[in-house]
Amino acid sequence: MFTNKTFTLEKGLIVPMENVATIADCASVIEGVSRSRNALLNGDTKNYDWDSGYTCHQLGSGAIVVQLAQPYMIGSIRLLLWDCDDRSYSYYVEVSTNQQQWTMVADRTKVSCKSWQSVTFERQPASFIRIVGTHNTANEVFHCVHFECPEQQSSQKEENSEELGTGDTSPAGQQLDPHALQAPSGNSLPSSPGSNPRSSNRQHQ
């Protein structure tokens, strides 16, 4: 395709400045469960609750995998973990160009992580990014709301300033009673952040 934009190249690959993990840039979620396709990449970091707006996978089984349109030289990513209550998660991140050889770029399996996560690492070729949840203090599912790469510094500052000014604007934090919600049936996916698919009893913070 012809373009007037200039690009920074490294080892023959584009070093992106803007977020390339978007639907407009032909990225897609190829593994992970969500009520709406590519919810992880739609850029919406405000409208999510107990029922929608996140992508998840069962701890100990599977992962959340994002495929970019082409290999890029990537040195950072940013995640928004589901944060409508006080739970924390642990996880690790791997990148690959062929889905066979994976390189771990972040190990937060022994860290209690909440809300926004900035991950920086040595820049390397990547067309697949795999996020694997290893722990959730509330139940047995890992929930992620938003993914971007590379990390966009300007949007983070804007969101932080909005949060400081308005406090908790999440509708789940103000209107929804998690204990009043019914746990999804065993064959319905994705698993609600308020449900534990391995038990008929829901676990909450």
Coordinates of C-alpha atoms in Angstrom, one line a residue:
M1 CA 0.0 0.0 0.0
F2 CA 1.2 3.5 -0.8
T3 CA 1.6 5.9 2.2
N4 CA 3.2 9.2 2.8
K5 CA 3.9 8.3 6.5
T6 CA 7.4 7.7 7.5
F7 CA 8.3 4.7 9.7
T8 CA 11.2 3.8 11.9
L9 CA 12.6 0.4 10.9
E10 CA 14.7 -1.9 12.9
K11 CA 16.0 -5.2 11.5
G12 CA 13.6 -4.7 8.6
L13 CA 10.5 -4.4 10.9
I14 CA 8.4 -1.4 11.7
V15 CA 8.9 0.1 15.2
P16 CA 5.4 1.3 15.9
M17 CA 4.8 4.5 17.9
E18 CA 1.0 4.2 17.9
N19 CA -1.1 1.3 19.2
V20 CA -1.1 -1.4 16.6
A21 CA -3.3 -3.8 18.6
T22 CA -6.5 -2.4 17.3
I23 CA -9.3 -3.7 15.0
A24 CA -8.5 -0.9 12.6
D25 CA -5.0 -2.2 12.3
C26 CA -6.2 -5.7 11.7
A27 CA -5.2 -7.2 15.0
S28 CA -7.4 -9.8 16.5
V29 CA -7.9 -12.0 19.6
I30 CA -7.3 -15.6 18.6
E31 CA -7.5 -17.2 22.0
G32 CA -9.6 -16.2 25.0
V33 CA -13.4 -16.0 25.7
S34 CA -15.5 -12.9 25.5
R35 CA -19.2 -12.0 25.1
S36 CA -18.2 -9.6 22.3
R37 CA -15.5 -10.3 19.7
N38 CA -12.3 -8.3 20.1
A39 CA -13.6 -6.5 23.2
L40 CA -10.0 -6.5 24.3
L41 CA -8.9 -4.4 21.3
N42 CA -11.8 -2.0 20.9
G43 CA -10.2 0.8 22.9
D44 CA -13.1 1.0 25.4
T45 CA -11.5 1.3 28.9
K46 CA -14.6 2.7 30.6
N47 CA -17.6 0.5 29.8
Y48 CA -17.2 -2.8 31.5
D49 CA -18.9 -4.6 34.4
W50 CA -19.6 -8.0 35.9
D51 CA -21.2 -9.2 32.7
S52 CA -19.4 -7.7 29.7
G53 CA -16.4 -5.7 28.4
Y54 CA -13.7 -8.2 29.3
T55 CA -11.9 -11.2 27.8
C56 CA -11.0 -14.2 30.0
H57 CA -9.5 -17.6 30.3
Q58 CA -9.7 -20.4 32.9
L59 CA -6.6 -20.5 35.2
G60 CA -4.5 -23.5 34.4
S61 CA -6.0 -23.9 31.0
G62 CA -5.5 -21.7 27.9
A63 CA -4.5 -18.1 27.6
I64 CA -5.5 -14.8 26.0
V65 CA -3.6 -14.4 22.7
V66 CA -3.5 -11.4 20.5
Q67 CA -2.4 -11.6 16.9
L68 CA -1.0 -8.4 15.2
A69 CA -1.4 -7.8 11.5
Q70 CA 2.3 -8.4 10.9
P71 CA 5.5 -8.8 12.9
Y72 CA 6.5 -5.5 14.6
M73 CA 9.5 -4.6 16.8
I74 CA 7.7 -4.3 20.2
G75 CA 9.2 -3.2 23.5
S76 CA 6.1 -2.5 25.6
I77 CA 2.5 -3.4 26.2
R78 CA -0.2 -2.2 28.5
L79 CA -3.1 -4.1 30.0
L80 CA -6.2 -3.2 32.0
L81 CA -7.1 -6.0 34.4
W82 CA -10.7 -6.2 35.5
D83 CA -11.0 -4.0 38.6
C84 CA -14.7 -3.6 39.6
D85 CA -13.8 -4.9 43.1
D86 CA -10.7 -5.3 45.2
R87 CA -9.3 -8.5 43.7
S88 CA -5.8 -9.0 42.4
Y89 CA -4.3 -11.1 39.7
S90 CA -1.0 -12.7 38.8
Y91 CA 0.2 -13.4 35.2
Y92 CA 3.0 -13.6 32.7
V93 CA 3.4 -12.4 29.1
E94 CA 5.1 -14.1 26.2
V95 CA 5.7 -13.0 22.6
S96 CA 6.2 -15.0 19.4
T97 CA 6.5 -14.6 15.7
N98 CA 5.3 -18.1 14.8
Q99 CA 3.2 -19.4 17.8
Q100 CA 5.8 -22.2 18.4
Q101 CA 8.8 -20.5 20.0
W102 CA 7.7 -18.1 22.8
T103 CA 9.8 -15.6 24.7
M104 CA 8.7 -14.6 28.2
V105 CA 8.9 -10.8 28.5
A106 CA 7.1 -10.3 31.8
D107 CA 6.9 -12.6 34.9
R108 CA 4.4 -11.3 37.4
T109 CA 3.4 -14.7 38.7
K110 CA 4.5 -13.8 42.2
V111 CA 3.1 -10.2 42.2
S112 CA -0.4 -9.1 43.2
C113 CA -1.5 -7.0 40.2
K114 CA -4.5 -4.7 39.9
S115 CA -6.0 -2.5 37.2
W116 CA -3.6 -0.9 34.8
Q117 CA -0.4 -2.8 34.0
S118 CA 2.6 -1.4 32.1
V119 CA 5.0 -4.0 30.8
T120 CA 8.3 -2.9 29.2
F121 CA 11.0 -5.2 27.8
E122 CA 13.9 -5.4 25.4
R123 CA 12.5 -4.6 21.9
Q124 CA 12.0 -7.7 19.8
P125 CA 10.0 -9.0 16.8
A126 CA 6.5 -10.0 17.8
S127 CA 3.3 -10.8 15.9
F128 CA 1.7 -12.8 18.7
I129 CA 1.3 -11.8 22.4
R130 CA 0.2 -14.3 24.9
I131 CA -1.1 -13.3 28.4
V132 CA -1.4 -16.2 30.8
G133 CA -3.2 -15.6 34.1
T134 CA -1.8 -17.7 37.0
H135 CA -3.8 -16.4 40.0
N136 CA -7.0 -14.5 41.0
T137 CA -7.8 -13.8 44.6
A138 CA -11.6 -14.1 43.9
N139 CA -12.0 -17.1 41.6
E140 CA -10.4 -19.4 39.0
V141 CA -10.6 -17.1 36.0
F142 CA -8.3 -14.4 34.6
H143 CA -10.1 -11.3 33.2
C144 CA -8.5 -8.6 31.0
V145 CA -10.4 -5.6 29.8
H146 CA -8.0 -3.8 27.5
F147 CA -4.7 -4.5 25.6
E148 CA -2.5 -2.2 23.7
C149 CA 1.0 -2.3 22.2
P150 CA 3.1 -0.4 22.3
E151 CA 2.1 1.3 25.5
Q152 CA 0.5 4.7 24.8
Q153 CA 1.8 7.2 27.4
S154 CA -0.6 10.1 26.5
S155 CA -3.8 8.1 27.0
Q156 CA -2.6 6.8 30.4
K157 CA -2.0 10.4 31.6
E158 CA -5.5 11.4 30.5
E159 CA -7.1 8.4 32.2
N160 CA -5.2 9.0 35.4
S161 CA -6.3 12.7 35.5
E162 CA -9.9 11.7 34.9
E163 CA -9.8 9.1 37.6
L164 CA -8.3 11.6 40.1
G165 CA -11.1 14.1 39.3
T166 CA -14.1 11.8 39.3
G167 CA -13.3 8.8 41.5
D168 CA -14.9 5.5 40.7
T169 CA -17.1 6.1 37.6
S170 CA -17.6 2.4 36.9
P171 CA -21.3 1.6 36.8
A172 CA -20.4 -1.8 38.4
G173 CA -18.9 0.0 41.4
Q174 CA -22.1 2.1 42.0
Q175 CA -25.1 0.4 40.7
L176 CA -24.6 -3.4 40.5
D177 CA -24.8 -5.6 43.5
P178 CA -22.4 -8.5 42.7
H179 CA -24.2 -10.7 45.2
A180 CA -27.5 -10.2 43.5
L181 CA -26.2 -11.4 40.1
Q182 CA -26.8 -15.0 39.1
A183 CA -23.8 -17.1 38.3
P184 CA -23.8 -18.2 34.7
S185 CA -24.7 -21.8 34.0
G186 CA -22.0 -24.3 33.6
N187 CA -22.1 -24.2 29.8
S188 CA -22.3 -20.4 29.4
L189 CA -19.2 -18.5 28.6
P190 CA -17.4 -16.3 29.5
S191 CA -17.2 -16.8 33.3
S192 CA -18.4 -13.8 35.2
P193 CA -15.8 -12.2 37.4
G194 CA -18.2 -12.9 40.2
S195 CA -18.5 -16.6 39.6
N196 CA -16.3 -19.6 40.2
P197 CA -16.8 -22.1 37.4
R198 CA -15.2 -24.9 39.5
S199 CA -17.8 -24.5 42.2
S200 CA -21.5 -23.9 42.4
N201 CA -20.8 -21.3 45.1
R202 CA -19.6 -17.9 44.0
Q203 CA -16.6 -16.5 45.7
H204 CA -16.2 -12.7 46.3
Q205 CA -13.7 -10.5 47.9

